[in-house]
């Protein structure tokens, strides 16, 4: 379930744009999608993703010979938005599960979970 209104493929495009830190052409974007994520998208497919992202106000572009695309939403703002949506959907439990999965990727002990819950409740 995607909570932010953009598809997983569109999110990969955004990740490439955020990583680039400067506007990039579709050809560079296609290369980066393949290099970073092993996705071999055709040019028309990437243009479709970008068109959808533009309609959703996530990207914009300018033309200087080729079209260059850049994000309108920062990665930090996107992550904050995503976290707020998750928390509003799942409640405070989402925060506990997120922290637990980050600290103990292989799974935590009951004592570790209890400690995380205490930290979340009391802030210390």
Coordinates of C-alpha atoms in Angstrom, one line a residue, residues 1 5 7 10-12 25-26 41 48 51 64 68 79 84-85 88 91 96 106 115-116 124:
X1 CA 0.0 0.0 0.0
X5 CA 0.1 9.1 -4.0
X7 CA 3.9 4.7 -7.5
X10 CA 7.8 7.1 -9.7
X11 CA 9.5 7.0 -6.3
X12 CA 12.6 5.4 -7.9
X25 CA 18.0 14.8 -18.6
X26 CA 15.9 11.7 -19.3
X41 CA 12.9 1.4 -18.6
X48 CA 5.2 8.9 -18.5
X51 CA 4.6 13.5 -16.6
X64 CA 18.0 23.7 -22.8
X68 CA 16.1 18.7 -17.7
X79 CA 10.1 11.4 4.1
X84 CA 3.2 11.6 9.1
X85 CA 0.9 9.7 6.8
X88 CA -1.9 9.0 11.1
X91 CA -1.1 5.4 15.1
X96 CA 7.6 2.0 17.6
X106 CA 17.0 -9.0 12.5
X115 CA 13.0 -0.3 26.2
X116 CA 11.9 1.3 22.9
X124 CA 14.4 9.1 28.2

